PDB file of C-alpha atoms in Angstrom:
ATOM      1  CA  MET V  28      -1.740  12.659  17.319  1.00  0.00           C
ATOM      2  CA  SER V  29      -4.472  15.249  17.673  1.00  0.00           C
ATOM      3  CA  GLU V  30      -6.550  15.654  20.818  1.00  0.00           C
ATOM      4  CA  LEU V  31      -9.159  12.940  21.310  1.00  0.00           C
ATOM      5  CA  GLN V  32     -12.665  14.056  20.498  1.00  0.00           C
ATOM      6  CA  ASP V  33     -15.688  12.508  22.208  1.00  0.00           C
ATOM      7  CA  VAL V  34     -18.552  12.442  19.693  1.00  0.00           C
ATOM      8  CA  SER V  35     -21.102  10.656  21.830  1.00  0.00           C
ATOM      9  CA  THR V  36     -24.577  12.149  22.284  1.00  0.00           C
ATOM     10  CA  ASN V  37     -24.900  10.722  25.789  1.00  0.00           C
ATOM     11  CA  ALA V  38     -22.767  10.012  28.836  1.00  0.00           C
ATOM     12  CA  SER V  39     -21.085   6.986  27.270  1.00  0.00           C
ATOM     13  CA  PRO V  40     -17.977   8.253  25.418  1.00  0.00           C
ATOM     14  CA  ILE V  41     -17.282   7.355  21.783  1.00  0.00           C
ATOM     15  CA  PHE V  42     -14.074   8.571  20.148  1.00  0.00           C
ATOM     16  CA  THR V  43     -13.583   8.711  16.375  1.00  0.00           C
ATOM     17  CA  LEU V  44      -9.926   7.591  16.596  1.00  0.00           C
ATOM     18  CA  PHE V  45      -9.003   7.970  12.935  1.00  0.00           C
ATOM     19  CA  ASP V  46      -6.159  10.467  12.849  1.00  0.00           C
ATOM     20  CA  SER V  47      -2.831  10.083  11.111  1.00  0.00           C
ATOM     21  CA  GLU V  48       0.200   9.678  13.353  1.00  0.00           C
ATOM     22  CA  SER V  49       3.848  10.499  12.694  1.00  0.00           C
ATOM     23  CA  VAL V  50       6.383   8.417  14.615  1.00  0.00           C
ATOM     24  CA  ASP V  51      10.139   7.937  14.607  1.00  0.00           C
ATOM     25  CA  ARG V  52       9.949   4.199  15.226  1.00  0.00           C
ATOM     26  CA  LEU V  53       7.291   1.717  14.156  1.00  0.00           C
ATOM     27  CA  THR V  54       6.111  -0.690  16.862  1.00  0.00           C
ATOM     28  CA  ARG V  55       3.825  -3.698  17.047  1.00  0.00           C
ATOM     29  CA  GLU V  56       1.282  -1.505  18.821  1.00  0.00           C
ATOM     30  CA  HIS V  57       1.060   0.828  15.812  1.00  0.00           C
ATOM     31  CA  ILE V  58       0.467  -2.131  13.482  1.00  0.00           C
ATOM     32  CA  LEU V  59      -2.213  -3.587  15.759  1.00  0.00           C
ATOM     33  CA  ARG V  60      -4.015  -0.240  16.072  1.00  0.00           C
ATOM     34  CA  LEU V  61      -4.076   0.077  12.291  1.00  0.00           C
ATOM     35  CA  MET V  62      -5.456  -3.443  11.987  1.00  0.00           C
ATOM     36  CA  VAL V  63      -8.330  -2.796  14.383  1.00  0.00           C
ATOM     37  CA  GLY V  64      -9.084   0.595  12.820  1.00  0.00           C
ATOM     38  CA  VAL V  65      -8.379   3.040  15.647  1.00  0.00           C
ATOM     39  CA  VAL V  66      -5.778   5.007  13.688  1.00  0.00           C
ATOM     40  CA  GLY V  67      -6.120   6.053  10.065  1.00  0.00           C
ATOM     41  CA  ALA V  68      -2.493   6.020   8.918  1.00  0.00           C
ATOM     42  CA  VAL V  69       0.958   5.884  10.463  1.00  0.00           C
ATOM     43  CA  ARG V  70       3.871   7.769   8.940  1.00  0.00           C
ATOM     44  CA  ILE V  71       7.288   6.438   9.977  1.00  0.00           C
ATOM     45  CA  ARG V  72       9.777   9.283   9.688  1.00  0.00           C
ATOM     46  CA  GLY V  73      13.217   8.235   8.526  1.00  0.00           C
ATOM     47  CA  PHE V  74      12.237   4.660   7.689  1.00  0.00           C
ATOM     48  CA  SER V  75      15.386   4.816   5.556  1.00  0.00           C
ATOM     49  CA  SER V  76      18.271   7.232   5.284  1.00  0.00           C
ATOM     50  CA  PRO V  77      18.590   9.877   2.550  1.00  0.00           C
ATOM     51  CA  GLN V  78      21.662   8.021   1.255  1.00  0.00           C
ATOM     52  CA  GLU V  79      19.765   4.727   0.970  1.00  0.00           C
ATOM     53  CA  CYS V  80      17.039   6.472  -1.030  1.00  0.00           C
ATOM     54  CA  ALA V  81      19.592   8.224  -3.253  1.00  0.00           C
ATOM     55  CA  ASP V  82      21.398   4.950  -3.944  1.00  0.00           C
ATOM     56  CA  ILE V  83      18.166   3.148  -4.891  1.00  0.00           C
ATOM     57  CA  MET V  84      16.950   6.030  -7.069  1.00  0.00           C
ATOM     58  CA  GLU V  85      20.325   6.104  -8.849  1.00  0.00           C
ATOM     59  CA  GLY V  86      19.861   2.409  -9.566  1.00  0.00           C
ATOM     60  CA  LEU V  87      16.432   3.175 -11.047  1.00  0.00           C
ATOM     61  CA  ASP V  88      17.634   6.005 -13.289  1.00  0.00           C
ATOM     62  CA  HIS V  89      18.106   3.830 -16.346  1.00  0.00           C
ATOM     63  CA  ARG V  90      15.519   1.155 -15.605  1.00  0.00           C
ATOM     64  CA  GLU V  91      12.435   0.927 -17.755  1.00  0.00           C
ATOM     65  CA  PHE V  92       9.119   0.944 -15.904  1.00  0.00           C
ATOM     66  CA  ASP V  93       6.107  -1.050 -16.996  1.00  0.00           C
ATOM     67  CA  ALA V  94       2.555   0.204 -16.292  1.00  0.00           C
ATOM     68  CA  TYR V  95      -0.836  -1.071 -15.269  1.00  0.00           C
ATOM     69  CA  ASP V  96      -3.253  -1.723 -18.122  1.00  0.00           C
ATOM     70  CA  GLU V  97      -4.279   1.811 -19.159  1.00  0.00           C
ATOM     71  CA  ASN V  98      -7.663   0.496 -20.276  1.00  0.00           C
ATOM     72  CA  LEU V  99      -8.309  -0.148 -16.584  1.00  0.00           C
ATOM     73  CA  ILE V 100      -6.129   2.365 -14.750  1.00  0.00           C
ATOM     74  CA  PHE V 101      -5.905   5.943 -16.010  1.00  0.00           C
ATOM     75  CA  PRO V 102      -4.108   8.313 -15.468  1.00  0.00           C
ATOM     76  CA  PRO V 103      -1.264   5.800 -15.918  1.00  0.00           C
ATOM     77  CA  ILE V 104       0.757   4.480 -12.992  1.00  0.00           C
ATOM     78  CA  ALA V 105       4.255   3.222 -13.796  1.00  0.00           C
ATOM     79  CA  LYS V 106       5.577   0.205 -11.954  1.00  0.00           C
ATOM     80  CA  ILE V 107       8.207  -2.498 -11.738  1.00  0.00           C
ATOM     81  CA  GLY V 108       6.878  -5.896 -10.711  1.00  0.00           C
ATOM     82  CA  PRO V 109       3.520  -7.648 -11.042  1.00  0.00           C
ATOM     83  CA  ALA V 110       0.361  -7.036  -9.060  1.00  0.00           C
ATOM     84  CA  ALA V 111      -1.930  -9.999  -8.484  1.00  0.00           C
ATOM     85  CA  TYR V 112      -4.722  -7.701  -9.732  1.00  0.00           C
ATOM     86  CA  ASP V 113      -3.077  -7.692 -13.175  1.00  0.00           C
ATOM     87  CA  PHE V 114      -4.320 -11.251 -13.646  1.00  0.00           C
ATOM     88  CA  TYR V 115      -8.119 -10.975 -13.247  1.00  0.00           C
ATOM     89  CA  GLY V 116     -10.236 -13.621 -14.908  1.00  0.00           C
ATOM     90  CA  SER V 117      -7.703 -16.442 -14.780  1.00  0.00           C
ATOM     91  CA  HIS V 118      -8.961 -17.693 -11.370  1.00  0.00           C
ATOM     92  CA  THR V 119      -5.339 -18.401 -10.571  1.00  0.00           C
ATOM     93  CA  LEU V 120      -1.985 -16.733 -11.063  1.00  0.00           C
ATOM     94  CA  THR V 121      -0.739 -17.549 -14.543  1.00  0.00           C
ATOM     95  CA  GLU V 122       2.815 -18.549 -15.421  1.00  0.00           C
ATOM     96  CA  GLU V 123       3.335 -15.052 -16.785  1.00  0.00           C
ATOM     97  CA  TYR V 124       2.875 -13.700 -13.256  1.00  0.00           C
ATOM     98  CA  TRP V 125       5.677 -15.880 -11.894  1.00  0.00           C
ATOM     99  CA  GLU V 126       7.990 -14.996 -14.778  1.00  0.00           C
ATOM    100  CA  ILE V 127       7.477 -11.259 -14.284  1.00  0.00           C
ATOM    101  CA  ALA V 128       7.943 -11.717 -10.527  1.00  0.00           C
ATOM    102  CA  ASP V 129      11.299 -13.433 -11.007  1.00  0.00           C
ATOM    103  CA  GLU V 130      12.454 -10.702 -13.383  1.00  0.00           C
ATOM    104  CA  ALA V 131      11.401  -7.946 -10.943  1.00  0.00           C
ATOM    105  CA  ARG V 132      13.244  -9.613  -8.058  1.00  0.00           C
ATOM    106  CA  ARG V 133      16.411  -9.840 -10.165  1.00  0.00           C
ATOM    107  CA  LEU V 134      16.142  -6.153 -11.080  1.00  0.00           C
ATOM    108  CA  ARG V 135      15.514  -5.074  -7.484  1.00  0.00           C
ATOM    109  CA  GLY V 136      18.615  -7.008  -6.441  1.00  0.00           C
ATOM    110  CA  THR V 137      20.769  -4.610  -8.465  1.00  0.00           C
ATOM    111  CA  LEU V 138      19.435  -1.403  -6.933  1.00  0.00           C
ATOM    112  CA  HIS V 139      21.268  -1.054  -3.617  1.00  0.00           C
ATOM    113  CA  HIS V 140      24.922  -1.972  -4.076  1.00  0.00           C
ATOM    114  CA  GLY V 141      23.947  -5.436  -5.238  1.00  0.00           C
ATOM    115  CA  ALA V 142      21.322  -5.872  -2.510  1.00  0.00           C
ATOM    116  CA  ASP V 143      17.535  -5.859  -2.687  1.00  0.00           C
ATOM    117  CA  PRO V 144      15.966  -2.841  -0.906  1.00  0.00           C
ATOM    118  CA  MET V 145      13.024  -5.091  -0.062  1.00  0.00           C
ATOM    119  CA  ASP V 146      15.311  -6.865   2.404  1.00  0.00           C
ATOM    120  CA  LEU V 147      15.828  -3.569   4.254  1.00  0.00           C
ATOM    121  CA  ALA V 148      12.079  -2.944   4.431  1.00  0.00           C
ATOM    122  CA  LEU V 149      11.269  -6.447   5.684  1.00  0.00           C
ATOM    123  CA  ALA V 150      13.959  -6.349   8.362  1.00  0.00           C
ATOM    124  CA  ARG V 151      12.488  -3.112   9.742  1.00  0.00           C
ATOM    125  CA  ILE V 152       8.908  -4.384   9.646  1.00  0.00           C
ATOM    126  CA  GLY V 153       9.967  -7.665  11.241  1.00  0.00           C
ATOM    127  CA  ARG V 154      11.642  -5.863  14.131  1.00  0.00           C
ATOM    128  CA  ALA V 155       8.486  -3.855  14.750  1.00  0.00           C
ATOM    129  CA  TRP V 156       6.173  -6.865  14.519  1.00  0.00           C
ATOM    130  CA  GLY V 157       8.415  -9.117  16.604  1.00  0.00           C
ATOM    131  CA  ASP V 158       7.859 -12.131  14.352  1.00  0.00           C
ATOM    132  CA  ASP V 159       8.550 -13.354  10.850  1.00  0.00           C
ATOM    133  CA  VAL V 160       7.408 -11.537   7.725  1.00  0.00           C
ATOM    134  CA  VAL V 161       6.850 -14.132   5.006  1.00  0.00           C
ATOM    135  CA  PRO V 162       5.502 -14.188   1.440  1.00  0.00           C
ATOM    136  CA  ALA V 163       1.833 -15.006   1.072  1.00  0.00           C
ATOM    137  CA  ARG V 164       1.364 -18.217  -0.892  1.00  0.00           C
ATOM    138  CA  SER V 165      -0.828 -19.082  -3.846  1.00  0.00           C
ATOM    139  CA  GLN V 166      -1.172 -22.741  -4.785  1.00  0.00           C
ATOM    140  CA  GLY V 167       1.853 -23.468  -2.631  1.00  0.00           C
ATOM    141  CA  ARG V 168       4.133 -20.886  -4.289  1.00  0.00           C
ATOM    142  CA  ASP V 169       5.571 -17.726  -2.716  1.00  0.00           C
ATOM    143  CA  MET V 170       3.885 -14.638  -4.138  1.00  0.00           C
ATOM    144  CA  PHE V 171       5.724 -11.529  -5.270  1.00  0.00           C
ATOM    145  CA  ALA V 172       5.874  -8.532  -2.915  1.00  0.00           C
ATOM    146  CA  GLY V 173       7.500  -5.162  -3.346  1.00  0.00           C
ATOM    147  CA  MET V 174       6.421  -3.267  -6.450  1.00  0.00           C
ATOM    148  CA  ILE V 175       8.239  -0.045  -7.239  1.00  0.00           C
ATOM    149  CA  ARG V 176       5.694   2.517  -8.430  1.00  0.00           C
ATOM    150  CA  GLU V 177       5.716   6.070  -9.732  1.00  0.00           C
ATOM    151  CA  ILE V 178       2.473   8.055  -9.407  1.00  0.00           C
ATOM    152  CA  PRO V 179       2.869  11.568 -10.861  1.00  0.00           C
ATOM    153  CA  ASN V 180      -0.766  12.232 -11.770  1.00  0.00           C
ATOM    154  CA  GLY V 181      -2.472  10.986  -8.639  1.00  0.00           C
ATOM    155  CA  ALA V 182      -4.647   7.932  -8.106  1.00  0.00           C
ATOM    156  CA  LYS V 183      -8.428   7.855  -7.983  1.00  0.00           C
ATOM    157  CA  LEU V 184     -10.411   7.038  -4.889  1.00  0.00           C
ATOM    158  CA  HIS V 185     -10.297   3.237  -4.600  1.00  0.00           C
ATOM    159  CA  PHE V 186      -9.798   0.343  -2.207  1.00  0.00           C
ATOM    160  CA  ASP V 187      -7.568  -2.749  -2.259  1.00  0.00           C
ATOM    161  CA  GLU V 188      -8.822  -6.017  -0.779  1.00  0.00           C
ATOM    162  CA  ILE V 189      -7.533  -9.121  -2.493  1.00  0.00           C
ATOM    163  CA  VAL V 190     -10.021 -11.561  -0.941  1.00  0.00           C
ATOM    164  CA  ARG V 191     -12.915  -9.479  -2.294  1.00  0.00           C
ATOM    165  CA  GLU V 192     -11.405  -8.637  -5.671  1.00  0.00           C
ATOM    166  CA  PHE V 193      -9.662 -11.954  -6.331  1.00  0.00           C
ATOM    167  CA  PRO V 194     -11.293 -14.551  -4.016  1.00  0.00           C
ATOM    168  CA  GLY V 195      -9.459 -17.803  -3.477  1.00  0.00           C
ATOM    169  CA  ILE V 196      -6.070 -16.619  -4.701  1.00  0.00           C
ATOM    170  CA  LEU V 197      -4.373 -16.744  -1.272  1.00  0.00           C
ATOM    171  CA  ASP V 198      -3.740 -20.136   0.300  1.00  0.00           C
ATOM    172  CA  GLU V 199      -4.304 -18.621   3.762  1.00  0.00           C
ATOM    173  CA  THR V 200      -6.865 -15.852   4.239  1.00  0.00           C
ATOM    174  CA  PRO V 201      -5.510 -12.957   6.337  1.00  0.00           C
ATOM    175  CA  ALA V 202      -7.693 -11.532   9.081  1.00  0.00           C
ATOM    176  CA  SER V 203      -6.396  -7.980   8.568  1.00  0.00           C
ATOM    177  CA  PHE V 204      -5.012  -6.053   5.603  1.00  0.00           C
ATOM    178  CA  LEU V 205      -2.552  -3.171   5.494  1.00  0.00           C
ATOM    179  CA  THR V 206      -0.452  -1.542   2.805  1.00  0.00           C
ATOM    180  CA  LEU V 207       3.036  -0.110   3.257  1.00  0.00           C
ATOM    181  CA  ASN V 208       4.532   2.531   0.971  1.00  0.00           C
ATOM    182  CA  TRP V 209       8.210   3.363   1.455  1.00  0.00           C
ATOM    183  CA  TYR V 210       8.949   6.636  -0.335  1.00  0.00           C
ATOM    184  CA  LEU V 211      12.241   6.639  -2.219  1.00  0.00           C
ATOM    185  CA  SER V 212      11.583  10.070  -3.747  1.00  0.00           C
ATOM    186  CA  MET V 213       9.007  12.817  -3.260  1.00  0.00           C
ATOM    187  CA  PRO V 214       8.275  15.994  -5.252  1.00  0.00           C
ATOM    188  CA  GLU V 215       8.413  19.558  -3.993  1.00  0.00           C
ATOM    189  CA  TYR V 216       4.720  19.522  -3.188  1.00  0.00           C
ATOM    190  CA  GLY V 217       1.597  17.463  -3.729  1.00  0.00           C
ATOM    191  CA  GLY V 218       1.477  13.683  -3.730  1.00  0.00           C
ATOM    192  CA  ALA V 219      -0.318  13.312  -0.392  1.00  0.00           C
ATOM    193  CA  THR V 220      -2.296  10.171   0.437  1.00  0.00           C
ATOM    194  CA  ARG V 221      -5.849  10.535   1.771  1.00  0.00           C
ATOM    195  CA  VAL V 222      -7.339   7.610   3.695  1.00  0.00           C
ATOM    196  CA  TYR V 223     -11.049   7.726   4.567  1.00  0.00           C
ATOM    197  CA  ARG V 224     -12.841   5.955   7.371  1.00  0.00           C
ATOM    198  CA  ARG V 225     -15.096   4.324   4.846  1.00  0.00           C
ATOM    199  CA  ARG V 226     -15.116   0.799   3.420  1.00  0.00           C
ATOM    200  CA  TRP V 227     -16.511  -0.166   0.031  1.00  0.00           C
ATOM    201  CA  ARG V 228     -20.264  -0.849  -0.124  1.00  0.00           C
ATOM    202  CA  PRO V 229     -22.151  -2.519  -2.996  1.00  0.00           C
ATOM    203  CA  ALA V 230     -24.186   0.664  -3.492  1.00  0.00           C
ATOM    204  CA  ASP V 231     -20.936   2.482  -4.340  1.00  0.00           C
ATOM    205  CA  GLU V 232     -20.874   0.782  -7.742  1.00  0.00           C
ATOM    206  CA  ILE V 233     -23.282   3.375  -9.147  1.00  0.00           C
ATOM    207  CA  HIS V 234     -20.456   5.883  -8.494  1.00  0.00           C
ATOM    208  CA  ARG V 235     -17.791   3.804 -10.237  1.00  0.00           C
ATOM    209  CA  ASP V 236     -15.316   5.882 -12.274  1.00  0.00           C
ATOM    210  CA  GLY V 237     -13.030   3.498 -14.139  1.00  0.00           C
ATOM    211  CA  TYR V 238     -11.031   1.584 -11.554  1.00  0.00           C
ATOM    212  CA  GLY V 239     -12.076   4.006  -8.812  1.00  0.00           C
ATOM    213  CA  TYR V 240     -15.043   5.936  -7.464  1.00  0.00           C
ATOM    214  CA  ASP V 241     -16.445   9.449  -7.505  1.00  0.00           C
ATOM    215  CA  GLU V 242     -15.304  11.272  -4.384  1.00  0.00           C
ATOM    216  CA  LYS V 243     -18.894  12.069  -3.429  1.00  0.00           C
ATOM    217  CA  VAL V 244     -18.978   8.645  -1.729  1.00  0.00           C
ATOM    218  CA  VAL V 245     -16.620   9.938   0.996  1.00  0.00           C
ATOM    219  CA  GLU V 246     -18.240  13.327   1.578  1.00  0.00           C
ATOM    220  CA  ASN V 247     -18.256  14.140   5.305  1.00  0.00           C
ATOM    221  CA  GLU V 248     -16.270  10.993   6.140  1.00  0.00           C
ATOM    222  CA  PRO V 249     -13.322  11.241   8.587  1.00  0.00           C
ATOM    223  CA  VAL V 250     -10.052  11.350   6.690  1.00  0.00           C
ATOM    224  CA  ALA V 251      -6.392  10.839   7.559  1.00  0.00           C
ATOM    225  CA  VAL V 252      -4.080  12.847   5.284  1.00  0.00           C
ATOM    226  CA  VAL V 253      -0.384  11.987   5.066  1.00  0.00           C
ATOM    227  CA  ARG V 254       2.241  13.834   3.066  1.00  0.00           C
ATOM    228  CA  PRO V 255       5.560  11.982   3.585  1.00  0.00           C
ATOM    229  CA  ASP V 256       9.114  13.007   2.812  1.00  0.00           C
ATOM    230  CA  ALA V 257      11.609  10.868   0.936  1.00  0.00           C
ATOM    231  CA  GLY V 258      12.820   8.151   3.295  1.00  0.00           C
ATOM    232  CA  ASP V 259       9.521   7.967   5.179  1.00  0.00           C
ATOM    233  CA  ALA V 260       7.105   5.053   5.058  1.00  0.00           C
ATOM    234  CA  VAL V 261       3.317   5.161   5.445  1.00  0.00           C
ATOM    235  CA  ILE V 262       1.082   2.270   6.532  1.00  0.00           C
ATOM    236  CA  PHE V 263      -2.720   2.173   6.414  1.00  0.00           C
ATOM    237  CA  ASP V 264      -5.598  -0.253   6.008  1.00  0.00           C
ATOM    238  CA  SER V 265      -6.029  -0.640   2.252  1.00  0.00           C
ATOM    239  CA  ARG V 266      -9.676  -1.704   2.642  1.00  0.00           C
ATOM    240  CA  ASN V 267     -10.475   1.903   3.506  1.00  0.00           C
ATOM    241  CA  LEU V 268     -11.176   4.046   0.455  1.00  0.00           C
ATOM    242  CA  HIS V 269      -8.075   6.070  -0.355  1.00  0.00           C
ATOM    243  CA  ALA V 270      -6.671   8.369  -3.027  1.00  0.00           C
ATOM    244  CA  VAL V 271      -3.392  10.027  -4.017  1.00  0.00           C
ATOM    245  CA  ASP V 272      -3.084  13.699  -4.956  1.00  0.00           C
ATOM    246  CA  GLU V 273      -1.304  14.865  -8.106  1.00  0.00           C
ATOM    247  CA  ILE V 274       2.285  16.001  -7.618  1.00  0.00           C
ATOM    248  CA  GLY V 275       3.698  19.459  -8.298  1.00  0.00           C
ATOM    249  CA  GLY V 276       7.087  21.076  -8.706  1.00  0.00           C
ATOM    250  CA  ALA V 277      10.375  19.303  -9.220  1.00  0.00           C
ATOM    251  CA  GLY V 278      10.976  15.721  -8.185  1.00  0.00           C
ATOM    252  CA  ARG V 279       9.351  12.316  -8.569  1.00  0.00           C
ATOM    253  CA  ARG V 280       6.939  10.356  -6.366  1.00  0.00           C
ATOM    254  CA  VAL V 281       8.459   6.880  -6.277  1.00  0.00           C
ATOM    255  CA  SER V 282       7.715   4.236  -3.656  1.00  0.00           C
ATOM    256  CA  LEU V 283       8.346   0.598  -2.868  1.00  0.00           C
ATOM    257  CA  SER V 284       4.931  -0.828  -1.967  1.00  0.00           C
ATOM    258  CA  PHE V 285       3.416  -4.053  -0.696  1.00  0.00           C
ATOM    259  CA  PHE V 286       0.483  -5.426   1.283  1.00  0.00           C
ATOM    260  CA  LEU V 287       0.666  -6.917   4.767  1.00  0.00           C
ATOM    261  CA  GLY V 288      -1.787  -9.452   6.156  1.00  0.00           C
ATOM    262  CA  ALA V 289      -2.049 -10.902   9.653  1.00  0.00           C
ATOM    263  CA  SER V 290      -3.191 -14.500   9.848  1.00  0.00           C
ATOM    264  CA  GLY V 291      -4.269 -16.565  12.826  1.00  0.00           C
ATOM    265  CA  ARG V 292      -0.619 -17.471  13.331  1.00  0.00           C
ATOM    266  CA  GLY V 293       2.286 -15.184  14.259  1.00  0.00           C
ATOM    267  CA  PRO V 294       3.929 -14.147  10.981  1.00  0.00           C
ATOM    268  CA  LEU V 295       2.818 -11.312   8.719  1.00  0.00           C
ATOM    269  CA  GLN V 296       2.131 -12.302   5.105  1.00  0.00           C
ATOM    270  CA  ILE V 297       3.179  -9.981   2.281  1.00  0.00           C
ATOM    271  CA  TRP V 298       2.210  -9.685  -1.410  1.00  0.00           C
ATOM    272  CA  SER V 299       1.684  -7.074  -4.117  1.00  0.00           C
TER     273      SER V 299
END
């Protein structure tokens, strides 16, 4: 973590507290600091071993990826598994969502010697949090969590906040929102994530660019930049505007990704 900087104009100190941090072990304290907004992003080095990543990527070699609707999201982002956001306008999650979720879970269960890599991720998050990590529920049914995504051409500046974009879909509204990306493969260079200390505002809609926003809306905003290696994981508050840089050189940028929400109870909820 970089040296703290007091930005106050008087004798009462005010610290920006929005750096990225790299740690060898995720703790509950890191998660809580992300939730309250006093760290921009946390990179967990060695979240998984190189062999685990290699095994999962080998399992993906001959698997066909789907993609988000290119009429909404361009450049295209390949994925395995449904996002709740794929089902706008239905005011609920359609049966197609649940069917695709079941298919994605079955596929994931073949990727790591007959085991689901999502189980590895949840065990490690659960140890850090010190409580259960459970699926978020929609109309009494467990939601899908753990999309596998490939983003070679970057992602526009955007935010993710399910209660704002899809109100009423969660049975229990989380008080805090985070996203976790576990990187199974990374290219030679590029592919960094930039997280800005800036939430969406209604006035930003005049700067809308497809599914995202013109980057002028984050000019002069504090930013946490994270460029992970394969096997690392990165967690940040997805309500903050964020973007992904285009990759370069050899290699793929593939991650297993899901959202985390803290409720008024102990467990963390997860969904995609």
